[in-house]
PDB file of C-alpha atoms in Angstrom:
ATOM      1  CA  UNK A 137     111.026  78.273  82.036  1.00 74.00           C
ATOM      2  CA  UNK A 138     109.152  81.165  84.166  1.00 90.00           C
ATOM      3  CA  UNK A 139     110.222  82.052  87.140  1.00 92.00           C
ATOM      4  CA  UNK A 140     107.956  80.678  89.482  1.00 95.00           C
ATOM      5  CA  UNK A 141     109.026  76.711  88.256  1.00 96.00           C
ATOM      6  CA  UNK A 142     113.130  77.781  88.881  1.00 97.00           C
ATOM      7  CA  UNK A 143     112.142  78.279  92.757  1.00 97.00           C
ATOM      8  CA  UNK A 144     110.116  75.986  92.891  1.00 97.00           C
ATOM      9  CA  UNK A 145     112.139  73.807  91.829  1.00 97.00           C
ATOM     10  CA  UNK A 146     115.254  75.390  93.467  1.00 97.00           C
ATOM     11  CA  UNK A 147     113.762  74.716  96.854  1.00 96.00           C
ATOM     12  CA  UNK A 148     112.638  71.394  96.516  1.00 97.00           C
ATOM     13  CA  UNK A 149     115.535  69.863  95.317  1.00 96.00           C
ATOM     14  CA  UNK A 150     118.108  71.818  97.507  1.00 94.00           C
ATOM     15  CA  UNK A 151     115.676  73.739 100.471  1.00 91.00           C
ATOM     16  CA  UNK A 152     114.167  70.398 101.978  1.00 90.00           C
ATOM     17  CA  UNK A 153     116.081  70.779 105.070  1.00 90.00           C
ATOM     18  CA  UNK A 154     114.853  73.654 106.637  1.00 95.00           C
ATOM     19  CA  UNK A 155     112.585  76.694 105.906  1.00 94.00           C
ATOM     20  CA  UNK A 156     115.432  78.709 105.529  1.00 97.00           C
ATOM     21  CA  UNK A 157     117.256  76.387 103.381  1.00 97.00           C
ATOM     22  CA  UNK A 158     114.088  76.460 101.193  1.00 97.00           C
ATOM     23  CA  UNK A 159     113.953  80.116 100.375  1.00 98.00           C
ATOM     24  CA  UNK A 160     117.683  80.683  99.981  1.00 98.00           C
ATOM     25  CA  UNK A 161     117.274  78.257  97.202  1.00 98.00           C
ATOM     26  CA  UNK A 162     114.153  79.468  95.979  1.00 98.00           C
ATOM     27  CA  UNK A 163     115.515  82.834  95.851  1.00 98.00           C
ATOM     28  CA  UNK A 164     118.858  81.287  93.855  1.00 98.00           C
ATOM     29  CA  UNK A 165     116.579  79.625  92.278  1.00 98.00           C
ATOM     30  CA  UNK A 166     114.704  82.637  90.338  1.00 97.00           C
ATOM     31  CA  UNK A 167     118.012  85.167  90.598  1.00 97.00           C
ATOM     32  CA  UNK A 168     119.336  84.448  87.135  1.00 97.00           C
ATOM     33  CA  UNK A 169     115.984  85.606  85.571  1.00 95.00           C
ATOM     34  CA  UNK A 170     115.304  88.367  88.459  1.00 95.00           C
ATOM     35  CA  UNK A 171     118.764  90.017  87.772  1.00 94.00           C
ATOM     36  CA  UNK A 172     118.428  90.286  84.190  1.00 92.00           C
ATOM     37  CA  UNK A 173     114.790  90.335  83.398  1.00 89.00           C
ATOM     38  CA  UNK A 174     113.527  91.841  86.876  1.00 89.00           C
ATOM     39  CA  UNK A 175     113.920  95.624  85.962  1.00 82.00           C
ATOM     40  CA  UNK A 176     112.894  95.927  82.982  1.00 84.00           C
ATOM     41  CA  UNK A 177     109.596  93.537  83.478  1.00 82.00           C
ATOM     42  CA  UNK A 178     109.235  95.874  86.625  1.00 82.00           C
ATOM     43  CA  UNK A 179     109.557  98.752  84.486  1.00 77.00           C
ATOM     44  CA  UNK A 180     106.665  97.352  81.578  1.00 76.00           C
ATOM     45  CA  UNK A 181     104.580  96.399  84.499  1.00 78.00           C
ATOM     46  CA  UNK A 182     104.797 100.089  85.059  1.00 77.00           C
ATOM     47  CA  UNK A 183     104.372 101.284  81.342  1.00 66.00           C
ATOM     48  CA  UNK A 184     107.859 102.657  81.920  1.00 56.00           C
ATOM     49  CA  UNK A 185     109.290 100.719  78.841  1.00 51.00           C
ATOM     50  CA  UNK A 186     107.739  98.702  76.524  1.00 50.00           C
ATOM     51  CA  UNK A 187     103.575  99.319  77.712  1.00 52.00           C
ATOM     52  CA  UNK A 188     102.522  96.272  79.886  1.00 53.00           C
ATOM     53  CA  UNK A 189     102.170  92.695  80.210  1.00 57.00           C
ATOM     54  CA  UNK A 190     102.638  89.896  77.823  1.00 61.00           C
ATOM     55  CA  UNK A 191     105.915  88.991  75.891  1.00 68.00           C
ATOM     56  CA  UNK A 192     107.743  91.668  74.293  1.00 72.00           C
ATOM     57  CA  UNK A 193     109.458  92.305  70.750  1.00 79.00           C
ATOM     58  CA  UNK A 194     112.897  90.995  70.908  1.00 83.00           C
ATOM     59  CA  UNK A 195     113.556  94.721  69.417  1.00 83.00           C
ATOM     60  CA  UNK A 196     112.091  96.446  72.395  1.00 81.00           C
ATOM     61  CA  UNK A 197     114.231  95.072  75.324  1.00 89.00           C
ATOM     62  CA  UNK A 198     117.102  96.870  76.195  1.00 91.00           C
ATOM     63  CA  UNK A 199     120.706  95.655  75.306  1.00 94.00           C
ATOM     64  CA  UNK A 200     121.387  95.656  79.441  1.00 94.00           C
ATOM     65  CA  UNK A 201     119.008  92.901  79.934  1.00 94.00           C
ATOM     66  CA  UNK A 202     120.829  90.795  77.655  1.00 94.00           C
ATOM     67  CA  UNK A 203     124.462  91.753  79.067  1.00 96.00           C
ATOM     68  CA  UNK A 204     122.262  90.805  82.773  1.00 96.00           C
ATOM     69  CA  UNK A 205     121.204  87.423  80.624  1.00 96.00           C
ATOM     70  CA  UNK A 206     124.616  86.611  79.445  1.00 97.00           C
ATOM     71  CA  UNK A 207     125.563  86.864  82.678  1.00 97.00           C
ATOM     72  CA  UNK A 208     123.142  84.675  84.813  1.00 97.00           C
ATOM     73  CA  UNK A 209     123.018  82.417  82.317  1.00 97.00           C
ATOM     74  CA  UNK A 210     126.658  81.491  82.477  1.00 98.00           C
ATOM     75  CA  UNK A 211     128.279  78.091  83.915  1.00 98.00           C
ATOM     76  CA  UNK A 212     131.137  80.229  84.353  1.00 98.00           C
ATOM     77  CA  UNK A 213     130.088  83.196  85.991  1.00 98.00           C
ATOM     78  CA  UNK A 214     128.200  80.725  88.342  1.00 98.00           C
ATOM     79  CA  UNK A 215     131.405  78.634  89.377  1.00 98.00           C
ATOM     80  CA  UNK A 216     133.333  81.363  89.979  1.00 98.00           C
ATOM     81  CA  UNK A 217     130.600  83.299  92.290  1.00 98.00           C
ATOM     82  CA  UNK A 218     130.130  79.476  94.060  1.00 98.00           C
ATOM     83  CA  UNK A 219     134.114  79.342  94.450  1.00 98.00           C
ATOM     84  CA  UNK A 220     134.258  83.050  96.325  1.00 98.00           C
ATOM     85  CA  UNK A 221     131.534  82.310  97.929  1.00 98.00           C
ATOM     86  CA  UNK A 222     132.911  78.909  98.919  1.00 98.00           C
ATOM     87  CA  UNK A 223     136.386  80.585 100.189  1.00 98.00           C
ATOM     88  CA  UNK A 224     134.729  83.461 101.989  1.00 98.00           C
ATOM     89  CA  UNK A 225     132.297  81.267 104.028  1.00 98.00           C
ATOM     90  CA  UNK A 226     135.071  78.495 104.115  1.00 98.00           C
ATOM     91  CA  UNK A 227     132.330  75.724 102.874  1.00 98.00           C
ATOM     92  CA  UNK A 228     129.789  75.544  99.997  1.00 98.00           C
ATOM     93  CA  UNK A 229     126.587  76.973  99.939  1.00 98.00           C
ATOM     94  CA  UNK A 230     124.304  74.259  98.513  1.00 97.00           C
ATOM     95  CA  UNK A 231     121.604  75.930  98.296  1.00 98.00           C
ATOM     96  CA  UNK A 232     123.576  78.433  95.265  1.00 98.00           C
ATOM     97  CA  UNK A 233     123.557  75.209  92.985  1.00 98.00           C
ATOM     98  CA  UNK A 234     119.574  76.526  92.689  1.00 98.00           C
ATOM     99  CA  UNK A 235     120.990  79.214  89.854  1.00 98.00           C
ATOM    100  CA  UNK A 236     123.310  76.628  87.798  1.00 98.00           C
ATOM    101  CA  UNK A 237     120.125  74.049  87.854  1.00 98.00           C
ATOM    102  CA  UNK A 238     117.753  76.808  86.234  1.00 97.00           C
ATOM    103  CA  UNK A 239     120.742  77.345  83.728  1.00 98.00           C
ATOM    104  CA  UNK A 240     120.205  73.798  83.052  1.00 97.00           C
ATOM    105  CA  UNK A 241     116.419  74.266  82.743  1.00 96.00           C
ATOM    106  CA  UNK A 242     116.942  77.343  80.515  1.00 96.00           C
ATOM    107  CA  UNK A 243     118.893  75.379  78.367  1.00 95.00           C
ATOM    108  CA  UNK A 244     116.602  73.007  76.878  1.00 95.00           C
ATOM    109  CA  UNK A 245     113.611  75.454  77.300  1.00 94.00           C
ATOM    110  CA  UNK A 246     114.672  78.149  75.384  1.00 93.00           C
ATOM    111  CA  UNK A 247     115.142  78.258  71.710  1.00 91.00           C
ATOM    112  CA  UNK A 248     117.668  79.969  69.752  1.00 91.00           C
ATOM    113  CA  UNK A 249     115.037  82.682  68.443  1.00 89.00           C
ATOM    114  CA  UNK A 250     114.255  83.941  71.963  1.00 88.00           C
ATOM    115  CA  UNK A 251     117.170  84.425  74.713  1.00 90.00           C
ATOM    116  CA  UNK A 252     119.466  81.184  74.201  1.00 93.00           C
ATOM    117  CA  UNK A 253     120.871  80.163  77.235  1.00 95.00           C
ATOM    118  CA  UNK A 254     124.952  81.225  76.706  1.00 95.00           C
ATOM    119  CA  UNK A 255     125.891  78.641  78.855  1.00 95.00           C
ATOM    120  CA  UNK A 256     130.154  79.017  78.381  1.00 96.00           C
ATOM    121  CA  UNK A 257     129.984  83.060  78.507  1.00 96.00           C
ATOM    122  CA  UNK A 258     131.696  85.232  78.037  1.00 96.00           C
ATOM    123  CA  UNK A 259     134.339  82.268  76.201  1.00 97.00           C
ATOM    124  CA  UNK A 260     131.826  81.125  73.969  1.00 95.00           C
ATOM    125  CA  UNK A 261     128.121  82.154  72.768  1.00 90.00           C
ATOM    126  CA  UNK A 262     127.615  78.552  72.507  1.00 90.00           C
ATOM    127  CA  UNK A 263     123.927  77.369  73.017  1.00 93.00           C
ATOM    128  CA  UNK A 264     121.244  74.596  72.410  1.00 93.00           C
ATOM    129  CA  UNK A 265     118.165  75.591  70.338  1.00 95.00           C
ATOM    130  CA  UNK A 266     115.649  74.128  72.934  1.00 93.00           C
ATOM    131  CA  UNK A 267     112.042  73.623  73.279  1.00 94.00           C
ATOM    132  CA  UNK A 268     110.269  77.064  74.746  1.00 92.00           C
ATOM    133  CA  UNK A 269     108.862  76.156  78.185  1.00 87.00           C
ATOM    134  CA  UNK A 270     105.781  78.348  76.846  1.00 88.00           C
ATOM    135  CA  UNK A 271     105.265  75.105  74.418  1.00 94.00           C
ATOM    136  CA  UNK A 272     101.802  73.745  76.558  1.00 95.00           C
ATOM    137  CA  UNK A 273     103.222  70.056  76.265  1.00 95.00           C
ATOM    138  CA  UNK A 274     106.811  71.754  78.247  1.00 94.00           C
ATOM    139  CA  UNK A 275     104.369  74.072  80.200  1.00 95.00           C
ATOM    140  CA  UNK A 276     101.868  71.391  81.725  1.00 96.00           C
ATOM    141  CA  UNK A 277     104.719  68.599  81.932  1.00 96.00           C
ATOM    142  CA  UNK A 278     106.665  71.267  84.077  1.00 96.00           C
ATOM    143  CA  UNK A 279     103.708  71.644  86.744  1.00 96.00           C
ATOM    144  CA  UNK A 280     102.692  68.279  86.724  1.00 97.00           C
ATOM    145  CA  UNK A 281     106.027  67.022  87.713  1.00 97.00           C
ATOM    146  CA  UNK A 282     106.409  69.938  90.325  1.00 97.00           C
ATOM    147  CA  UNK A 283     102.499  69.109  91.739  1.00 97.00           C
ATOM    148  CA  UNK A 284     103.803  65.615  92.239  1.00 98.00           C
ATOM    149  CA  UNK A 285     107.082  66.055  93.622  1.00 97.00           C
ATOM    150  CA  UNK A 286     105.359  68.743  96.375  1.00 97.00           C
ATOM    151  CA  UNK A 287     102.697  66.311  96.715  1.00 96.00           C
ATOM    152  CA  UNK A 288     105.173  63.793  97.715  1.00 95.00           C
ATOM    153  CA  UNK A 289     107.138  65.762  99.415  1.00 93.00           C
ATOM    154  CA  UNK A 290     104.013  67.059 101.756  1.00 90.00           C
ATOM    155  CA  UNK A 291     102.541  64.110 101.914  1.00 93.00           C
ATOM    156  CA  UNK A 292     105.904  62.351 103.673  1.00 90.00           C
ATOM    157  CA  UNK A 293     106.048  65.311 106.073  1.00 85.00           C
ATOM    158  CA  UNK A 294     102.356  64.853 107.252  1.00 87.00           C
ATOM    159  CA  UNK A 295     102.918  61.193 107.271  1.00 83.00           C
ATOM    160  CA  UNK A 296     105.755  61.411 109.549  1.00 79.00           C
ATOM    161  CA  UNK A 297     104.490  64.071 112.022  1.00 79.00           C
ATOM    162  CA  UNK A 298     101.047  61.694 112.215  1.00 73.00           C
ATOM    163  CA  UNK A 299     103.813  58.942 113.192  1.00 66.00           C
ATOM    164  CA  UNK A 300     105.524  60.733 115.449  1.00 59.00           C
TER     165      UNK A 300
END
């Protein structure tokens, strides 16, 4: 799923209390793709690696971006991060369940051709060979569902502030 969707998603599900709420889930929301995708997109954007925009060759990203992947991308790595940061703070931080719902995402919306989602790393490589969220029926169904959902969720607001 891009990037975008995850906080989008990320904040509407878990940011709807406050603003801040919002973009601490957005941002949790999008960190699993920022921290393994972010430099080296920021570095094409740049003509740095790999010369500009569009997808790249599988054999042109970098083996750090899929050591980053592995990473985000893992149940396990994301409980135990939740769990510190549960015992430092002494209570959860909601909004951090943002990152294991775009695992979820990313695991029906990636196929096994093109970054599957290793959801049991580093213990297992174990995937599901998923739909590609660049599929347009996956695309379009994604932002329909999020247009409605913010359209709902805006509407309520405005409805209640004209009430109140």
């Amino acid at each position: 799923m891009d990037i975008l969707s995850h906080g989008l998603w990320g904040g509407i599900i878990w940011g709807r209390k406050n603003r801040r709420s919002f973009w601490l889930s957005f941002l949790f929301g999008i960190s699993p793709d920022l921290f393994s995708f972010g430099i080296f997109t920021f570095a094409r954007v740049l003509q740095m690696e790999g010369g500009g925009f569009g997808k790249p060759e599988l054999t042109s990203i970098p083996n750090y971006v899929h050591t980053l992947y592995d990473i985000t991308h893992s149940y396990i790595v994301f409980s135990l991060v939740f769990l510190l940061v549960w015992a430092i703070l002494k209570r959860p931080l909601w909004e951090m369940t943002a990152w294991a719902f775009h695992i979820f995402l990313d695991m029906f919306t990636h196929s096994e051709r093109f970054f599957p989602t290793p959801i049991l790393w580093p213990f297992s490589d174990t995937s599901i060979d998923g739909v590609p969220w660049s599929v347009p029926e996956i695309f379009f169904t994604n932002l329909f569902f999020l247009a409605v959902i913010y359209g709902v969720f805006w509407y309520r607001k405005w409805k209640h502030k004209s009430v109140a």
